[in-house]
Short mmCIF file of C-alpha atoms and ligand atoms in Angstrom, two decimals:
data_model
loop_
_atom_site.label_atom_id
_atom_site.label_comp_id
_atom_site.label_asym_id
_atom_site.label_seq_id
_atom_site.Cartn_x
_atom_site.Cartn_y
_atom_site.Cartn_z
CA MET A 1 100.39 82.17 95.32
CA SER A 2 98.63 82.08 98.68
CA THR A 3 95.02 81.05 99.14
CA ILE A 4 93.95 84.60 99.83
CA GLU A 5 95.92 85.92 96.91
CA LYS A 6 94.23 83.41 94.64
CA ALA A 7 90.88 84.30 96.12
CA VAL A 8 91.37 87.98 95.59
CA THR A 9 92.75 87.53 92.08
CA LYS A 10 89.81 85.37 91.24
CA LEU A 11 87.35 87.78 92.77
CA ASN A 12 88.90 90.63 90.88
CA ARG A 13 88.26 88.65 87.71
CA ASP A 14 84.62 87.87 88.33
CA SER A 15 83.16 90.89 89.98
CA THR A 16 79.68 89.42 90.35
CA GLY A 17 80.94 86.18 91.81
CA GLN A 18 79.25 84.08 89.13
CA THR A 19 81.01 84.66 85.86
CA ASP A 20 83.38 81.75 85.60
CA ASN A 21 82.79 78.04 85.66
CA ASN A 22 83.53 77.60 89.31
CA GLY A 23 81.35 80.50 90.22
CA GLN A 24 78.48 79.03 88.29
CA GLN A 25 78.92 75.68 89.90
CA ASN A 26 78.87 77.31 93.30
CA THR A 27 75.74 79.23 92.53
CA GLN A 28 73.98 76.14 91.26
CA GLN A 29 74.94 74.16 94.32
CA VAL A 30 73.69 76.92 96.51
CA GLN A 31 70.38 77.06 94.72
CA GLY A 32 70.05 73.29 94.94
CA VAL A 33 70.54 73.32 98.66
CA ALA A 34 68.41 76.41 99.13
CA GLU A 35 65.39 74.37 98.06
CA ASN A 36 66.02 72.06 100.98
CA ILE A 37 66.30 74.79 103.53
CA ASP A 38 62.91 74.19 105.10
CA GLU A 39 63.76 70.55 105.57
CA GLN A 40 67.09 71.47 107.14
CA THR A 41 65.44 74.06 109.31
CA ALA A 42 63.07 71.49 110.72
CA GLN A 43 66.04 69.80 112.34
CA HIS A 44 67.28 73.06 113.73
CA THR A 45 64.03 74.10 115.36
CA SER A 46 63.92 71.29 117.89
CA VAL A 47 65.30 73.61 120.54
CA PRO A 48 63.56 73.31 123.92
CA GLU A 49 60.95 75.98 124.63
CA ALA A 50 62.66 79.00 126.07
CA THR A 51 61.46 80.80 129.12
CA VAL A 52 61.46 84.12 127.28
CA ALA A 53 59.23 84.25 124.22
CA ARG A 54 61.30 83.88 121.04
CA ASP A 55 60.31 87.24 119.64
CA ALA A 56 60.03 89.07 122.89
CA SER A 57 60.87 92.46 121.44
CA ILE A 58 58.71 95.13 122.95
CA HIS A 59 59.90 97.98 120.74
CA THR A 60 59.22 98.49 117.06
CA VAL A 61 61.04 100.86 114.75
CA GLN A 62 60.04 102.03 111.29
CA LEU A 63 62.72 101.76 108.64
CA ASP A 64 62.39 104.18 105.74
CA LEU A 65 62.77 101.69 102.92
CA ALA A 66 62.28 104.31 100.21
CA SER A 67 65.16 106.34 101.60
CA LEU A 68 67.35 103.24 101.83
CA GLU A 69 66.58 102.44 98.21
CA LYS A 70 67.56 105.98 97.19
CA ARG A 71 70.84 105.51 99.02
CA ASN A 72 71.43 102.35 97.00
CA PHE A 73 70.73 99.78 99.68
CA VAL A 74 68.96 96.53 98.87
CA SER A 75 65.23 97.14 98.48
CA LEU A 76 61.91 95.54 97.64
CA SER A 77 61.84 97.37 94.32
CA LYS A 78 60.21 95.48 91.48
CA GLU A 79 62.77 96.94 89.09
CA ARG A 80 65.83 94.83 88.39
CA ARG A 81 68.49 96.38 90.57
CA LEU A 82 72.10 95.29 90.40
CA ILE A 83 72.60 95.58 94.12
CA ASN A 84 69.64 93.30 94.90
CA GLU A 85 70.97 90.70 92.52
CA GLU A 86 74.51 90.87 93.81
CA TYR A 87 73.49 90.48 97.42
CA ARG A 88 71.15 87.64 96.46
CA VAL A 89 74.15 85.63 95.28
CA ILE A 90 76.10 86.40 98.45
CA LYS A 91 73.29 85.69 100.89
CA ARG A 92 72.46 82.36 99.26
CA LYS A 93 75.96 81.16 100.05
CA LEU A 94 75.61 82.27 103.64
CA ILE A 95 72.19 80.65 104.03
CA ASN A 96 73.52 77.51 102.43
CA ASN A 97 76.38 77.37 104.93
CA ALA A 98 74.02 78.08 107.79
CA PHE A 99 71.41 75.45 107.03
CA GLY A 100 72.75 73.20 104.27
CA VAL A 101 75.10 70.25 104.36
CA LEU A 102 78.12 72.26 105.54
CA SER A 103 76.23 73.50 108.61
CA LYS A 104 76.83 70.15 110.30
CA THR A 105 80.56 70.79 110.28
CA LEU A 106 80.36 74.34 111.66
CA HIS A 107 79.94 75.55 115.22
CA HIS A 108 77.03 78.02 115.31
CA PRO A 109 76.68 78.19 111.50
CA ASN A 110 73.77 80.64 111.74
CA LEU A 111 75.99 83.29 113.35
CA ILE A 112 77.82 85.47 110.83
CA LEU A 113 80.54 87.91 111.75
CA VAL A 114 81.02 90.76 109.27
CA SER A 115 84.43 92.33 109.65
CA SER A 116 87.34 93.75 107.68
CA SER A 117 91.02 94.42 108.15
CA ARG A 118 90.71 98.15 108.68
CA PRO A 119 87.94 100.66 109.43
CA GLY A 120 85.83 102.11 106.65
CA GLU A 121 85.88 99.23 104.18
CA GLY A 122 82.10 98.82 104.09
CA LYS A 123 81.19 96.51 106.99
CA THR A 124 78.06 98.39 108.01
CA PHE A 125 76.90 98.86 104.40
CA SER A 126 77.43 95.14 103.76
CA SER A 127 75.81 93.99 107.02
CA ILE A 128 72.68 96.04 106.42
CA ASN A 129 72.41 94.88 102.82
CA LEU A 130 72.82 91.23 103.75
CA ALA A 131 70.18 91.57 106.47
CA LEU A 132 67.76 93.38 104.13
CA SER A 133 68.35 90.91 101.34
CA ILE A 134 67.55 87.93 103.55
CA ALA A 135 64.60 89.53 105.34
CA LEU A 136 62.92 91.31 102.42
CA GLU A 137 62.98 88.23 100.25
CA GLN A 138 61.56 86.26 103.15
CA ASP A 139 64.20 83.59 103.13
CA LYS A 140 64.75 83.65 106.84
CA THR A 141 64.32 85.78 109.90
CA VAL A 142 67.40 87.91 110.50
CA LEU A 143 68.76 89.54 113.59
CA LEU A 144 71.18 92.35 112.78
CA VAL A 145 73.44 93.25 115.72
CA ASP A 146 75.61 96.36 115.78
CA ALA A 147 78.65 94.94 117.54
CA ASP A 148 80.97 97.65 116.24
CA VAL A 149 80.76 99.38 119.58
CA LEU A 150 83.74 101.62 118.75
CA ARG A 151 82.23 103.11 115.58
CA PRO A 152 78.55 102.22 115.84
CA ASN A 153 76.70 103.17 112.70
CA ILE A 154 73.64 101.02 112.24
CA SER A 155 71.36 103.36 114.21
CA LYS A 156 72.57 106.36 112.26
CA THR A 157 72.33 104.70 108.87
CA LEU A 158 68.85 103.31 109.57
CA ASN A 159 67.74 106.38 111.52
CA ILE A 160 66.86 104.49 114.69
CA SER A 161 66.65 106.50 117.89
CA HIS A 162 66.07 103.70 120.43
CA SER A 163 68.61 104.25 123.19
CA LEU A 164 69.27 100.83 124.74
CA GLY A 165 71.54 98.47 122.87
CA LEU A 166 74.26 95.86 123.12
CA THR A 167 76.66 97.65 125.46
CA ASP A 168 73.82 98.51 127.85
CA TYR A 169 72.88 94.84 128.01
CA LEU A 170 76.48 93.75 128.46
CA GLN A 171 77.20 96.09 131.33
CA SER A 172 73.98 95.72 133.32
CA ALA A 173 72.14 92.65 134.51
CA ASP A 174 69.03 94.86 134.76
CA VAL A 175 68.84 95.21 130.99
CA THR A 176 67.13 92.24 129.32
CA VAL A 177 67.09 90.97 125.73
CA PRO A 178 63.53 92.29 125.15
CA ASP A 179 64.78 95.74 126.23
CA ILE A 180 67.29 95.83 123.37
CA LEU A 181 65.63 93.68 120.69
CA LEU A 182 63.86 95.87 118.14
CA SER A 183 61.19 94.68 115.75
CA THR A 184 60.95 96.60 112.50
CA ASN A 185 58.36 97.22 109.80
CA VAL A 186 60.22 94.50 107.84
CA GLU A 187 58.52 91.51 109.37
CA ARG A 188 61.52 89.21 109.38
CA LEU A 189 64.11 91.77 110.45
CA LYS A 190 65.06 92.39 114.08
CA ILE A 191 67.81 94.76 115.16
CA ILE A 192 69.99 95.30 118.20
CA THR A 193 71.83 98.62 118.15
CA ALA A 194 75.25 99.19 119.70
CA GLY A 195 74.02 101.02 122.77
CA SER A 196 75.65 103.73 124.85
CA PRO A 197 79.36 104.42 124.45
CA HIS A 198 81.31 102.85 127.30
CA HIS A 199 84.97 103.14 128.17
CA LEU A 200 85.26 99.34 128.17
CA SER A 201 83.22 98.94 124.99
CA THR A 202 85.43 96.48 123.15
CA GLU A 203 86.30 94.54 126.31
CA LEU A 204 82.56 93.98 126.76
CA LEU A 205 82.51 92.11 123.44
CA ALA A 206 84.83 89.50 124.90
CA SER A 207 82.95 89.23 128.20
CA GLU A 208 81.23 86.19 129.66
CA ARG A 209 77.86 87.91 129.27
CA MET A 210 78.54 88.36 125.55
CA THR A 211 79.43 84.68 125.21
CA GLN A 212 76.18 83.75 126.92
CA LEU A 213 74.18 86.10 124.71
CA VAL A 214 75.77 84.78 121.54
CA ASN A 215 75.21 81.17 122.64
CA GLU A 216 71.61 82.04 123.28
CA PHE A 217 71.25 83.45 119.76
CA ALA A 218 72.85 80.33 118.32
CA THR A 219 70.57 77.90 120.09
CA ARG A 220 67.29 79.65 120.76
CA TYR A 221 67.30 81.32 117.37
CA SER A 222 68.96 78.47 115.49
CA ASP A 223 66.53 78.81 112.58
CA ARG A 224 67.41 82.43 111.94
CA ILE A 225 70.48 84.22 110.71
CA VAL A 226 72.30 86.52 113.11
CA ILE A 227 74.59 89.10 111.50
CA PHE A 228 77.14 90.90 113.65
CA ASP A 229 78.51 94.17 112.26
CA ALA A 230 81.85 93.83 114.07
CA PRO A 231 84.90 96.07 114.56
CA PRO A 232 87.89 95.53 112.23
CA LEU A 233 90.12 92.52 112.87
CA LEU A 234 93.43 94.36 112.93
CA GLY A 235 93.99 96.37 116.08
CA VAL A 236 90.84 95.23 117.91
CA ASN A 237 91.64 91.96 119.69
CA GLU A 238 88.05 91.38 120.74
CA THR A 239 86.93 90.93 117.13
CA ALA A 240 88.83 87.65 116.94
CA VAL A 241 87.33 86.61 120.27
CA MET A 242 83.87 87.28 118.83
CA ALA A 243 84.77 85.43 115.65
CA ALA A 244 85.42 82.32 117.72
CA MET A 245 81.77 82.47 118.82
CA CYS A 246 80.49 82.46 115.22
CA GLY A 247 80.39 79.78 112.53
CA GLN A 248 80.90 82.10 109.57
CA ALA A 249 82.83 85.25 108.79
CA VAL A 250 82.44 87.68 105.92
CA VAL A 251 85.63 89.69 105.46
CA VAL A 252 84.84 92.91 103.62
CA VAL A 253 87.72 93.97 101.42
CA GLU A 254 87.79 97.38 99.83
CA GLU A 255 89.23 96.85 96.41
CA ASN A 256 92.36 98.85 95.56
CA ARG A 257 92.78 99.87 99.17
CA THR A 258 93.21 96.86 101.43
CA ARG A 259 96.69 95.38 101.18
CA LEU A 260 97.05 91.68 100.61
CA ALA A 261 99.28 91.31 103.67
CA GLU A 262 96.53 92.84 105.79
CA ILE A 263 93.94 90.43 104.44
CA GLU A 264 96.24 87.50 105.21
CA GLN A 265 96.90 88.82 108.68
CA SER A 266 93.18 89.29 109.31
CA VAL A 267 92.30 85.81 108.15
CA SER A 268 95.05 84.33 110.31
CA LEU A 269 93.19 85.74 113.32
CA LEU A 270 90.02 83.81 112.48
CA PRO A 271 89.48 80.27 113.76
CA LYS A 272 90.55 77.73 111.15
CA GLU A 273 87.30 75.80 111.34
CA MET A 274 84.96 78.63 110.48
CA ALA A 275 83.58 79.31 106.99
CA VAL A 276 85.23 82.47 105.71
CA GLY A 277 84.16 84.42 102.65
CA PHE A 278 85.47 87.63 101.15
CA LEU A 279 83.17 90.36 100.02
CA ILE A 280 85.02 92.67 97.67
CA ASN A 281 83.36 96.02 98.11
CA LYS A 282 84.15 98.12 95.08
CA ALA A 283 81.21 100.22 94.25
CA HIS A 284 81.93 103.44 96.06
CA ARG A 285 85.31 103.91 94.43
CA ASN A 286 84.57 102.12 91.22
CA GLN A 287 80.97 102.92 90.37
CA GLY A 288 78.91 100.23 88.75
CA LYS A 289 81.31 97.33 89.18
CA GLY A 290 79.56 95.78 92.09
CA TYR A 291 80.59 93.12 94.55
CA GLY A 292 82.47 89.90 94.30
CA TYR A 293 82.17 87.12 96.75
CA GLY A 294 83.47 83.65 97.21
CA TYR A 295 84.35 80.89 99.61
CA TYR A 296 87.85 80.02 98.65
CA TYR A 297 89.15 79.53 102.13
CA GLY A 298 87.66 78.20 105.27
CA ALA A 299 85.64 75.38 106.64
CA SER A 300 87.20 72.01 106.91
N1 ATP B 1 79.40 99.63 97.98
C1 ATP B 1 79.12 100.84 98.42
N2 ATP B 1 78.39 101.69 97.69
C2 ATP B 1 78.11 102.91 98.14
N3 ATP B 1 78.53 103.41 99.32
C3 ATP B 1 79.27 102.61 100.08
C4 ATP B 1 79.61 101.28 99.68
N4 ATP B 1 80.36 100.72 100.65
C5 ATP B 1 80.48 101.65 101.60
N5 ATP B 1 79.84 102.77 101.27
C6 ATP B 1 79.80 104.02 102.05
O1 ATP B 1 81.14 104.25 102.51
C7 ATP B 1 81.15 104.67 103.85
C8 ATP B 1 81.92 103.65 104.71
O2 ATP B 1 81.20 102.43 104.69
P1 ATP B 1 80.77 101.69 106.03
O3 ATP B 1 80.30 102.63 107.05
O4 ATP B 1 79.84 100.59 105.64
O5 ATP B 1 82.18 101.09 106.43
P2 ATP B 1 82.59 100.40 107.78
O6 ATP B 1 83.60 99.36 107.45
O7 ATP B 1 81.39 99.96 108.50
O8 ATP B 1 83.30 101.60 108.53
P3 ATP B 1 83.66 101.71 110.08
O9 ATP B 1 84.91 100.93 110.25
O10 ATP B 1 83.79 103.18 110.29
O11 ATP B 1 82.52 101.10 110.83
C9 ATP B 1 79.71 104.81 104.27
O12 ATP B 1 79.30 106.14 104.04
C10 ATP B 1 78.97 103.89 103.32
O13 ATP B 1 77.62 104.24 103.14
MG1 MG B 2 80.69 100.40 110.40
#
């Protein structure tokens, strides 16, 4: 049985990612390291002062958190909500990888690529929920970037009308990071939308300017999490190029739809040294079952 096959079988068994012994051990380890995050962060913040202010966003957008909650996204609700709890488990693993012991072995551990084998498996839903979970619970500052320039959906889902985004920055030296960086009414959440459609959209993701931008996120914002909602891995070569710029990948797998061979093929496109986790997205075809997540493959 291959590593992925084992991972998926295991994830199918424990849909919340914490129901068997291993899962529990993982969760405990994550919580143990999470307590040390501030200490770890102190080491990461010794980046030289940048010429542009760190939070130089000049635009603010209002997210309708009540509407997001109604649509079953992660929320600040005081009620116990399954989705909040499920994403809490997932995000702790990501934060742990980004700032805990493993971070020393990863290149740009704070940069997380969210992708999938095929379109429509739940990348945008998962990216937004991860970002909300981290920002609303005030673990860390999060920058959510819509890098799925072929099927951009973050603006639509969050009802953001700001026009300038990633592709505008990538194709014009006149567009600056403050032009595209949006602050939100969630204090620790910043967003960059996908920008205007462009005939070279995906090529732009593999451009030198993109590499520079991503490097800047990794170093200047080393104490925050950057989540890229990326195109699928199969059929979009640039996704793998982007993956090589990130320390972690979350591969969203739609249960009962994604074929094992496709998952294996997708993972084979990711750099061997990155931390790779699978997020089994089940809920919209299998109401109430939730999400599974695990790191069964990945970082050396
Ligand atoms: N777990 C879930 N619960 C409820 N709705 C979901 C869930 N996952 C995905 N959806 C819904 O399914 C649809 C597809 O999901 P989403 O847009 O996140 O997929 P995607 O992988 O980003 O697709 P694309 O490749 O088109 O960008 C959306 O309407 C989304 O809101
Ligand atoms: Mg999407």
